[in-house]
XYZ file of C-alpha atoms in Angstrom:
652
model
C -61.098 23.968 2.801
C -60.193 23.787 6.686
C -57.273 25.602 8.231
C -55.699 22.079 8.727
C -55.964 21.413 4.938
C -54.487 24.792 4.162
C -51.528 24.217 6.515
C -50.875 20.662 5.056
C -51.037 22.006 1.519
C -48.618 24.819 2.432
C -46.225 22.219 3.970
C -46.301 20.096 0.986
C -45.465 22.977 -1.288
C -42.677 23.987 1.129
C -41.195 20.497 0.862
C -41.308 20.586 -2.859
C -39.292 23.896 -2.836
C -36.873 22.480 -0.340
C -37.889 24.992 2.329
C -37.576 22.464 5.229
C -37.981 24.816 8.180
C -41.192 26.367 6.651
C -42.609 22.860 6.038
C -41.915 21.868 9.621
C -43.620 24.946 10.990
C -46.783 24.283 8.970
C -46.864 20.720 10.023
C -46.651 21.595 13.790
C -49.349 24.045 13.321
C -51.540 21.407 11.666
C -50.701 19.003 14.499
C -51.669 21.590 17.062
C -55.143 21.658 15.501
C -55.465 17.834 15.597
C -52.849 16.345 17.881
C -52.021 12.709 17.613
C -54.291 11.799 14.759
C -52.860 13.259 11.624
C -50.620 10.787 9.862
C -49.903 13.161 6.902
C -48.672 15.879 9.158
C -46.454 13.553 11.004
C -45.011 12.083 7.923
C -44.300 15.576 6.267
C -42.808 16.632 9.624
C -40.526 13.755 9.626
C -39.360 14.286 6.161
C -38.477 18.035 6.944
C -36.638 17.006 10.131
C -34.745 14.252 8.235
C -33.658 16.822 5.602
C -32.298 19.035 8.371
C -30.248 16.138 9.845
C -32.406 15.697 12.944
C -32.678 11.915 12.626
C -34.063 11.148 16.208
C -36.834 13.594 15.864
C -37.540 12.509 12.285
C -37.818 8.800 13.417
C -40.142 9.753 16.044
C -42.534 11.597 13.796
C -42.386 8.892 10.996
C -42.952 6.178 13.382
C -46.069 7.930 14.684
C -47.125 8.317 10.971
C -46.541 4.693 10.194
C -48.563 3.700 13.396
C -51.499 5.701 12.083
C -51.412 4.201 8.653
C -49.549 0.903 8.442
C -50.283 0.435 4.860
C -48.727 3.659 3.305
C -45.580 2.388 1.487
C -44.203 6.049 1.121
C -44.245 6.761 4.824
C -42.605 3.362 5.537
C -39.880 4.165 2.908
C -39.258 7.645 4.533
C -39.033 5.901 7.927
C -36.549 3.419 6.463
C -34.443 6.446 5.186
C -34.513 8.009 8.653
C -33.382 4.636 10.239
C -30.633 4.543 7.672
C -29.373 8.011 8.271
C -29.204 7.084 11.969
C -27.171 3.932 11.170
C -29.906 1.618 12.147
C -29.700 -0.543 8.864
C -31.565 -3.504 10.044
C -34.570 -1.546 10.911
C -34.204 0.458 7.611
C -34.027 -2.966 5.740
C -37.203 -4.144 7.393
C -39.267 -0.979 6.604
C -38.102 -1.020 2.885
C -39.208 -4.627 2.701
C -42.641 -3.695 4.186
C -42.953 -0.914 1.655
C -42.010 -3.235 -1.103
C -44.664 -5.794 -0.145
C -47.258 -3.072 -0.050
C -46.183 -1.761 -3.541
C -44.261 -4.669 -5.295
C -44.189 -2.827 -8.723
C -42.184 0.053 -7.212
C -38.739 -1.614 -7.542
C -36.749 1.137 -5.747
C -38.077 -0.156 -2.507
C -36.738 -3.584 -3.124
C -33.346 -2.178 -4.210
C -33.035 0.043 -1.186
C -33.716 -3.051 0.937
C -30.839 -4.722 -0.710
C -28.613 -1.720 -0.146
C -29.389 -1.797 3.529
C -28.203 -5.406 3.469
C -24.918 -4.294 2.111
C -24.585 -1.725 4.859
C -24.804 -4.833 7.249
C -22.211 -6.703 5.558
C -24.736 -9.114 3.940
C -23.321 -8.580 0.419
C -24.077 -12.047 -1.069
C -27.688 -11.752 0.077
C -28.027 -8.377 -1.481
C -26.516 -9.673 -4.781
C -29.404 -12.313 -5.004
C -32.052 -9.638 -4.520
C -30.433 -7.306 -7.030
C -29.962 -10.004 -9.593
C -33.640 -10.922 -9.393
C -34.565 -7.261 -9.763
C -32.282 -6.975 -12.883
C -33.994 -9.853 -14.473
C -37.471 -8.376 -13.911
C -36.395 -4.783 -14.958
C -33.618 -5.226 -17.455
C -33.893 -1.663 -18.680
C -33.315 -0.072 -15.333
C -29.735 1.191 -15.283
C -29.707 2.032 -11.514
C -30.229 -1.684 -10.607
C -27.419 -2.720 -12.916
C -25.188 -0.095 -11.363
C -25.931 -1.274 -7.836
C -25.463 -4.895 -8.849
C -22.064 -4.111 -10.448
C -21.023 -2.266 -7.231
C -22.087 -5.211 -5.099
C -19.907 -7.487 -7.185
C -17.002 -5.133 -6.790
C -17.498 -5.157 -3.099
C -17.185 -8.885 -3.079
C -13.945 -8.706 -4.977
C -15.331 -9.879 -8.391
C -14.213 -7.115 -10.721
C -14.516 -9.196 -13.861
C -18.180 -10.093 -13.036
C -18.779 -6.515 -12.171
C -17.338 -5.369 -15.556
C -19.722 -7.522 -17.459
C -22.786 -6.200 -15.716
C -21.650 -2.512 -16.150
C -20.854 -2.935 -19.772
C -24.251 -4.358 -20.322
C -25.784 -1.310 -18.554
C -23.649 1.057 -20.707
C -25.226 -0.167 -23.754
C -28.450 1.269 -22.367
C -26.931 4.455 -21.076
C -23.543 5.020 -22.643
C -23.076 8.578 -21.062
C -23.988 7.551 -17.499
C -21.151 8.965 -15.482
C -21.744 6.697 -12.536
C -21.631 3.619 -14.721
C -18.306 4.739 -16.286
C -16.802 5.470 -12.834
C -17.716 2.034 -11.640
C -16.416 0.422 -14.779
C -13.144 2.236 -14.291
C -13.060 0.780 -10.709
C -13.584 -2.717 -12.027
C -10.815 -2.332 -14.728
C -8.567 -0.733 -12.011
C -8.961 -3.754 -9.659
C -8.061 -6.080 -12.591
C -4.839 -3.974 -13.036
C -5.852 -2.789 -16.366
C -4.702 0.671 -15.712
C -4.871 2.057 -19.143
C -8.565 1.055 -19.521
C -9.252 2.286 -16.085
C -7.824 5.784 -16.893
C -9.869 5.911 -20.156
C -13.131 5.158 -18.205
C -12.288 7.735 -15.539
C -11.348 10.395 -18.252
C -14.801 9.618 -19.926
C -16.577 10.194 -16.707
C -14.578 13.551 -16.307
C -15.759 14.737 -19.689
C -19.373 14.185 -18.501
C -18.861 15.664 -14.982
C -15.913 18.072 -15.276
C -16.563 19.543 -11.796
C -16.927 16.271 -9.873
C -13.777 15.434 -7.819
C -14.233 11.567 -7.546
C -13.377 10.635 -11.108
C -10.248 12.744 -11.197
C -9.278 11.408 -7.835
C -9.683 7.843 -9.159
C -7.751 8.751 -12.277
C -4.837 9.950 -10.122
C -4.886 6.757 -8.237
C -4.771 4.637 -11.403
C -1.954 6.725 -12.743
C 0.002 6.126 -9.586
C -0.567 2.479 -9.758
C 0.529 2.455 -13.285
C 3.707 4.146 -12.301
C 2.786 7.308 -14.328
C 3.485 9.613 -11.377
C 4.161 12.747 -13.270
C 0.755 12.540 -14.874
C -0.867 11.780 -11.488
C 0.849 14.851 -10.059
C -0.674 16.945 -12.903
C -4.174 15.574 -12.261
C -3.876 16.128 -8.470
C -2.750 19.693 -8.971
C -5.900 20.193 -11.280
C -8.069 18.635 -8.698
C -6.725 20.972 -5.947
C -7.614 23.810 -8.140
C -11.083 22.436 -8.316
C -11.502 21.276 -4.760
C -8.677 22.796 -2.602
C -10.012 21.552 0.707
C -10.278 17.878 -0.326
C -7.706 15.996 1.706
C -7.509 12.995 -0.647
C -6.376 15.285 -3.403
C -3.260 16.543 -1.241
C -2.727 12.842 -0.155
C -2.529 11.511 -3.589
C -0.294 14.379 -4.581
C 2.028 13.565 -1.822
C 2.127 9.814 -2.968
C 2.808 10.888 -6.594
C 5.631 13.115 -5.705
C 7.036 10.607 -3.204
C 7.109 7.861 -5.843
C 9.123 10.276 -8.025
C 11.647 10.793 -5.257
C 10.556 14.325 -4.535
C 10.260 13.866 -0.710
C 10.364 17.598 -0.062
C 7.425 18.139 -2.351
C 5.625 15.038 -0.862
C 6.070 16.572 2.626
C 4.327 19.714 1.540
C 1.410 17.821 0.199
C 1.079 15.477 3.174
C 1.274 18.406 5.503
C -1.725 20.042 3.879
C -3.661 16.857 3.871
C -3.061 16.415 7.643
C -4.166 20.010 8.158
C -7.301 19.353 6.319
C -8.026 15.987 8.095
C -6.835 16.498 11.648
C -8.641 13.315 12.864
C -7.394 11.056 10.087
C -4.726 8.653 11.364
C -3.581 7.734 7.914
C -2.922 11.346 6.869
C -1.171 12.099 10.103
C 0.941 9.027 9.653
C 1.822 10.005 6.038
C 2.800 13.371 7.307
C 5.015 12.014 10.113
C 6.729 9.559 7.590
C 7.421 12.484 5.193
C 8.999 14.462 8.059
C 11.190 11.677 8.972
C 12.349 11.178 5.392
C 13.235 14.848 5.240
C 15.329 14.482 8.369
C 12.913 16.140 10.799
C 12.972 13.277 13.291
C 11.591 15.045 16.378
C 8.704 16.611 14.436
C 8.062 13.186 12.858
C 7.873 11.388 16.242
C 5.336 13.976 17.427
C 3.088 13.318 14.513
C 3.351 9.619 14.847
C 2.426 9.823 18.410
C -0.707 11.749 17.303
C -1.441 9.011 14.678
C -1.012 6.309 17.465
C -3.649 8.105 19.636
C -6.096 8.244 16.783
C -5.579 4.548 15.722
C -4.015 2.484 18.386
C -2.338 -0.564 17.227
C -2.368 0.411 13.647
C -0.114 -1.982 11.767
C 0.758 0.386 8.993
C 1.838 2.935 11.649
C 4.105 0.161 13.380
C 5.614 -0.766 9.951
C 6.364 3.000 9.235
C 7.931 3.333 12.657
C 10.024 0.318 12.095
C 11.576 1.798 8.810
C 12.126 5.141 10.559
C 13.846 3.718 13.655
C 15.993 1.256 11.621
C 17.074 3.991 9.329
C 18.013 6.264 12.148
C 19.970 3.556 13.987
C 17.338 3.022 16.712
C 17.488 -0.641 16.285
C 15.798 -1.671 19.643
C 12.662 0.216 18.762
C 12.974 -0.652 14.975
C 13.171 -4.389 15.467
C 10.267 -4.294 17.977
C 8.007 -2.621 15.306
C 9.542 -4.876 12.543
C 7.403 -7.798 13.952
C 4.317 -5.981 12.453
C 5.696 -6.130 8.998
C 3.383 -7.337 6.267
C 5.605 -10.327 5.262
C 5.083 -11.893 8.654
C 1.359 -11.243 8.492
C 1.166 -12.846 5.085
C 3.448 -15.709 5.938
C 1.526 -16.509 9.218
C -1.700 -16.535 7.321
C -0.410 -18.808 4.564
C 1.319 -21.265 7.104
C -0.843 -21.311 10.165
C 0.329 -24.899 10.899
C 3.955 -23.657 11.443
C 2.995 -21.469 14.479
C 5.812 -18.925 13.446
C 7.623 -17.481 16.429
C 9.130 -14.036 16.692
C 11.053 -14.433 19.938
C 13.589 -17.067 21.046
C 13.710 -18.775 24.365
C 16.176 -17.533 27.039
C 18.443 -20.539 26.449
C 18.510 -22.001 22.809
C 21.047 -24.685 23.583
C 19.812 -27.836 21.994
C 16.869 -26.212 20.249
C 16.080 -27.070 16.658
C 15.321 -23.793 14.764
C 13.970 -23.734 11.294
C 14.354 -20.477 9.372
C 11.858 -19.765 6.531
C 12.306 -17.288 3.663
C 10.295 -14.134 3.169
C 10.194 -11.299 0.733
C 12.844 -11.635 -2.077
C 15.973 -13.733 -2.241
C 18.104 -10.591 -1.510
C 16.295 -10.337 1.772
C 17.066 -13.943 2.496
C 20.686 -13.424 2.045
C 20.521 -10.286 4.164
C 18.756 -11.691 7.165
C 20.470 -15.115 7.174
C 23.713 -13.411 8.214
C 22.331 -13.801 11.723
C 21.835 -17.631 11.537
C 25.427 -18.378 12.555
C 24.774 -16.622 15.838
C 22.164 -19.094 16.673
C 24.582 -21.897 16.157
C 27.116 -20.090 18.374
C 24.478 -20.128 21.113
C 24.164 -23.832 20.797
C 21.015 -24.133 18.598
C 20.583 -26.627 15.731
C 19.727 -24.470 12.633
C 17.837 -25.635 9.473
C 17.239 -23.201 6.685
C 14.455 -23.448 4.093
C 15.961 -21.526 1.287
C 14.678 -20.361 -2.178
C 15.743 -22.710 -4.913
C 18.072 -20.107 -6.633
C 20.254 -19.602 -3.543
C 19.856 -22.874 -1.612
C 23.302 -24.121 -2.751
C 24.879 -20.751 -1.938
C 23.506 -20.615 1.437
C 24.633 -24.148 2.180
C 28.169 -23.141 1.120
C 28.123 -20.258 3.522
C 28.321 -22.577 6.458
C 25.776 -20.766 8.554
C 23.343 -23.730 9.140
C 23.350 -27.311 9.923
C 20.871 -28.105 7.171
C 19.740 -26.190 4.106
C 16.925 -27.414 1.909
C 14.820 -25.893 -0.853
C 11.739 -24.862 0.931
C 9.282 -25.671 -1.965
C 10.456 -29.211 -2.346
C 10.925 -30.136 1.225
C 8.183 -31.759 3.284
C 6.525 -29.570 5.770
C 8.361 -29.590 9.087
C 6.811 -28.363 12.211
C 9.171 -29.878 14.846
C 11.096 -27.393 16.918
C 10.795 -23.574 16.590
C 9.729 -22.085 13.230
C 10.850 -18.565 12.444
C 11.045 -16.329 9.465
C 14.637 -15.232 8.726
C 13.481 -11.506 9.000
C 12.757 -11.959 12.740
C 16.320 -12.998 13.570
C 17.930 -9.678 14.196
C 15.123 -8.631 16.500
C 15.163 -11.925 18.387
C 18.886 -11.819 18.835
C 19.725 -8.160 19.296
C 18.380 -7.261 22.837
C 21.293 -9.382 24.438
C 23.973 -7.517 22.351
C 22.831 -3.783 23.005
C 25.404 -1.163 23.248
C 25.330 2.596 23.055
C 24.961 4.146 19.616
C 28.315 6.008 18.904
C 26.839 7.891 15.900
C 23.914 9.711 17.643
C 24.825 13.181 18.907
C 24.213 13.752 22.532
C 21.858 16.731 21.857
C 19.758 14.609 19.685
C 19.549 11.848 22.260
C 18.513 14.425 24.823
C 15.772 15.759 22.613
C 14.346 12.259 22.174
C 13.717 11.651 25.753
C 10.173 13.002 25.831
C 9.192 10.199 23.438
C 8.265 6.820 24.609
C 10.799 4.109 23.429
C 10.878 0.419 24.038
C 14.595 0.277 24.391
C 17.039 3.140 24.862
C 18.828 4.504 21.743
C 21.498 2.109 20.975
C 23.485 0.518 18.179
C 24.005 -3.313 18.447
C 26.943 -4.217 16.266
C 25.348 -5.517 13.038
C 26.284 -8.988 11.998
C 28.614 -9.071 8.906
C 27.189 -10.122 5.498
C 27.149 -13.888 4.608
C 30.420 -14.942 3.014
C 29.963 -17.304 0.151
C 32.963 -18.726 -1.683
C 32.493 -18.947 -5.522
C 32.939 -22.434 -7.019
C 36.122 -23.110 -8.939
C 34.461 -24.091 -12.113
C 32.256 -20.959 -11.920
C 35.345 -18.712 -11.543
C 36.874 -20.300 -14.539
C 33.670 -19.730 -16.505
C 33.549 -15.978 -15.255
C 37.012 -15.423 -16.378
C 36.265 -16.724 -19.854
C 33.271 -14.406 -19.868
C 35.300 -11.397 -18.920
C 38.038 -12.172 -21.371
C 35.584 -12.231 -24.217
C 33.903 -9.104 -23.034
C 36.833 -6.762 -23.279
C 39.880 -5.490 -21.504
C 40.142 -4.880 -17.724
C 39.207 -3.147 -15.476
C 35.659 -4.386 -15.407
C 32.748 -2.345 -14.008
C 29.331 -3.973 -13.424
C 26.215 -1.889 -13.740
C 22.510 -2.143 -12.775
C 20.020 0.653 -12.927
C 16.680 -0.848 -11.841
C 15.470 -2.960 -9.027
C 12.293 -3.978 -7.336
C 9.086 -4.472 -9.124
C 7.957 -2.157 -11.855
C 4.757 -0.194 -10.925
C 2.754 -1.672 -13.792
C 3.788 -5.282 -12.833
C 2.711 -4.975 -9.138
C -0.343 -6.996 -8.475
C -0.628 -7.162 -4.769
C -2.523 -4.815 -2.253
C 0.818 -3.832 -0.787
C 3.157 -1.620 -2.701
C 6.710 -2.975 -3.214
C 9.492 -0.428 -3.707
C 10.764 0.149 -7.250
C 14.205 1.708 -7.689
C 15.584 3.038 -10.903
C 18.040 5.629 -12.100
C 17.713 7.568 -15.379
C 19.904 6.001 -17.949
C 21.007 9.204 -19.670
C 22.372 10.702 -16.350
C 23.878 7.316 -15.275
C 25.546 6.910 -18.586
C 27.005 10.391 -18.489
C 28.527 9.622 -15.068
C 30.176 6.592 -16.644
C 31.898 8.481 -19.519
C 35.586 8.169 -19.227
C 35.559 5.024 -17.053
C 38.434 2.877 -18.396
C 38.148 -0.722 -19.348
C 34.855 -2.603 -19.978
C 31.293 -1.705 -18.793
C 29.081 -4.759 -17.998
C 25.331 -4.629 -17.760
C 24.160 -6.983 -15.059
C 20.684 -5.719 -15.091
C 17.979 -8.390 -14.720
C 15.466 -8.379 -17.536
C 16.557 -5.195 -19.354
C 14.144 -3.702 -21.812
C 15.462 -4.129 -25.480
C 16.389 -0.587 -25.784
C 17.895 0.101 -22.453
C 21.405 -1.361 -22.976
C 21.929 0.512 -26.332
C 20.710 3.726 -24.616
C 23.187 3.345 -21.706
C 25.970 2.725 -24.245
C 25.062 5.882 -26.134
C 24.989 7.876 -22.935
C 28.310 6.417 -21.686
C 29.949 6.978 -25.040
C 31.214 3.385 -25.532
C 29.682 -0.046 -25.678
C 28.115 -1.700 -22.598
C 28.335 -5.508 -22.793
C 25.068 -7.242 -21.961
C 25.558 -9.912 -19.457
C 21.952 -9.776 -18.104
C 21.415 -13.550 -18.728
C 23.820 -14.280 -15.787
C 20.986 -13.397 -13.431
C 19.555 -16.860 -14.126
C 22.839 -18.519 -13.215
C 23.726 -17.094 -9.676
C 26.754 -19.426 -9.327
C 28.391 -17.814 -12.341
C 27.107 -14.438 -11.344
C 28.598 -14.749 -7.904
C 31.951 -15.672 -9.347
C 31.845 -12.799 -11.787
C 30.928 -10.278 -9.017
C 33.993 -11.690 -7.077
C 36.262 -10.966 -10.022
C 35.162 -7.645 -11.439
C 36.937 -4.488 -10.305
C 33.862 -2.327 -9.463
C 30.088 -2.562 -9.242
C 27.709 0.321 -9.557
C 23.914 -0.156 -9.113
C 20.699 0.147 -7.205
C 20.070 -2.157 -4.286
C 19.245 -5.700 -5.508
C 20.212 -9.232 -5.200
C 23.468 -8.602 -6.933
C 24.448 -6.111 -4.174
C 24.000 -8.997 -1.600
C 26.042 -11.258 -3.736
C 28.779 -8.685 -4.065
C 28.798 -8.302 -0.257
C 28.901 -12.064 0.038
C 32.204 -12.053 -2.030
C 33.653 -9.554 0.556
C 34.012 -7.010 -2.341
C 33.056 -3.235 -2.191
C 30.325 -1.647 -4.297
C 28.835 1.667 -5.089
C 25.117 1.825 -4.332
C 22.660 4.251 -5.913
C 20.043 4.837 -3.323
C 16.760 6.482 -4.346
C 14.900 8.793 -1.908
C 13.370 7.790 0.411
C 15.990 5.069 1.215
C 15.350 1.535 2.284
C 16.088 1.378 6.024
C 19.173 -0.841 5.366
C 20.906 2.136 3.587
C 20.162 4.405 6.644
C 18.706 7.903 6.580
C 21.789 9.683 5.482
C 25.514 9.414 4.957
C 27.847 7.772 2.525
C 28.021 4.425 4.431
C 25.776 1.710 5.935
C 26.952 -0.507 8.785
C 25.153 -3.422 7.158
C 27.422 -3.310 4.074
C 31.134 -2.676 4.998
C 33.064 -1.082 2.226
C 30.049 -0.057 0.207
C 29.773 3.668 -0.691
C 26.256 5.297 -1.025
C 25.233 7.871 -3.651
C 21.796 9.362 -2.675
C 19.102 10.916 -4.735
C 18.319 14.383 -3.258
C 15.148 15.239 -1.340
C 13.678 16.963 -4.352
C 14.214 13.932 -6.606
C 17.278 14.873 -8.318
C 20.028 12.382 -9.327
C 22.579 14.920 -10.575
C 24.598 15.619 -7.348
C 24.929 11.954 -6.549
C 25.961 10.936 -10.014
C 28.356 13.899 -10.095
C 30.060 12.436 -7.058
C 30.021 9.045 -8.614
C 31.788 10.320 -11.827
C 34.415 11.948 -9.712
C 35.048 8.790 -7.728
C 35.155 6.579 -10.806
C 37.564 8.998 -12.620
């Protein structure tokens, strides 16, 4: 055996043992004996360099090996792997294809060629290849797994689930199959099934972070945030330096109203991932929610540097600015809200505008709805200002409130937007863009911002100086006479005066949310709310929309006397408006009923979860958007006790 053969044998043995540096040394010694003519030495040298992460040197060595022997499929496959490691996916795909043509029975070459297509975004093309492979090799689980993942990548979770379930009949204890199955179920909003699949994967791989992280995500999406927090804490014990674990812990705590705990978790995630714009953004948002505005602005400035133009960051900045009373900056960022993005994509023919011409006299402006009907009622308060400036205003309102909006007198024309013919004449605008379009001309100094705080903000860029334009008052909608008569009959049948209306939940429950963007859910524990209502004289009225069968009874028990269920009135807004105008008090979370109560010119008591929606401001017992309303806030650690204790005192 020659010295060259001995060196190559030693290099091969070193590669098998994972001793990459030793293998490289032997290969270089062999090449020194026969420079430029030894393909095996070049190939093994390239493999060793690739394992050490030296992609450029590995590619050079493997290209020389492939040039010496163009029909060696293994060398071509290693070259393809080196190209893939360097991000050169097209070249990787071509070399896997060449290897596959040389050795067509070795299906991993063809599969890897398909995977390189995926890395180039050619997912449908990859699916075709993987399906053909799966037909030829029906017992190969790895092909089925990759096919399932390709289908997931195309947004076809039901098709992916069918493929993955078939593969699980061949390998029921394959952890990767179970994890991908969980992802397919998760994307179909079958949270319980997804959790079961992730837990099965965890039993097979108890030390693997990914299935536990996916489980926490599914639990959060299912609204099971306490369980999600437990799983995140267990994951942090397992992998304390994993930023995602702290990020999900922050989300779970935040959804439980524990903003202080969320801040701690988001802070750690940002520390572990200092170049992650999303983690820095989460940290900055949590700082603002905890009242640390200056520190928040610093973090958000960092996030902006990392991801210039990030829409999620602009949306967060909008909420922070509006909640702090920095309306100029807030309305500027509000243009980036998801509702506008979605509406613009759904109605491109409208060419929705977000700014007004300098002179609107004689302009025909059509206002379109967005978000929920409560938001419509809230934003349409600004429509009358357009008319005062000389514009002709048409409103496309949701069917449930079109008659109410027409009666408010804020528009020249009100039609139900789903029934009206598309109208593109004049200027088209979402009602949520009205305050931003109108506010600049009415700016005035903010009387509520301490001078010291204003001085401290001067080192941050702002679109407009800190100011407080006088908010437009809520819409005023007079109840109909026949609705008032009906409401009086309902109250007389319900019991004696005084009458207190109650709601305890608003928004969309976590398990019912089906879109990619989270919508705020608001709820107050019934036992604690009922305890605060004990001793309230007169009759308690449930105005909760779609209460669960047991909730009204539970509230009655906690309050110590019957709560009359008037939830059906939520489907008859004319009668509900009249009843809200007549009752003596109203206690509830922010929902459509609060906007209707404001439209009656009557006060209310608002139970505001933490973090608060911007319209309820960052702190204090009042909001300038709802004169006469009193706010009771959940604490930063997620407790309702102090707020409900104040409520009980005020109701006594």
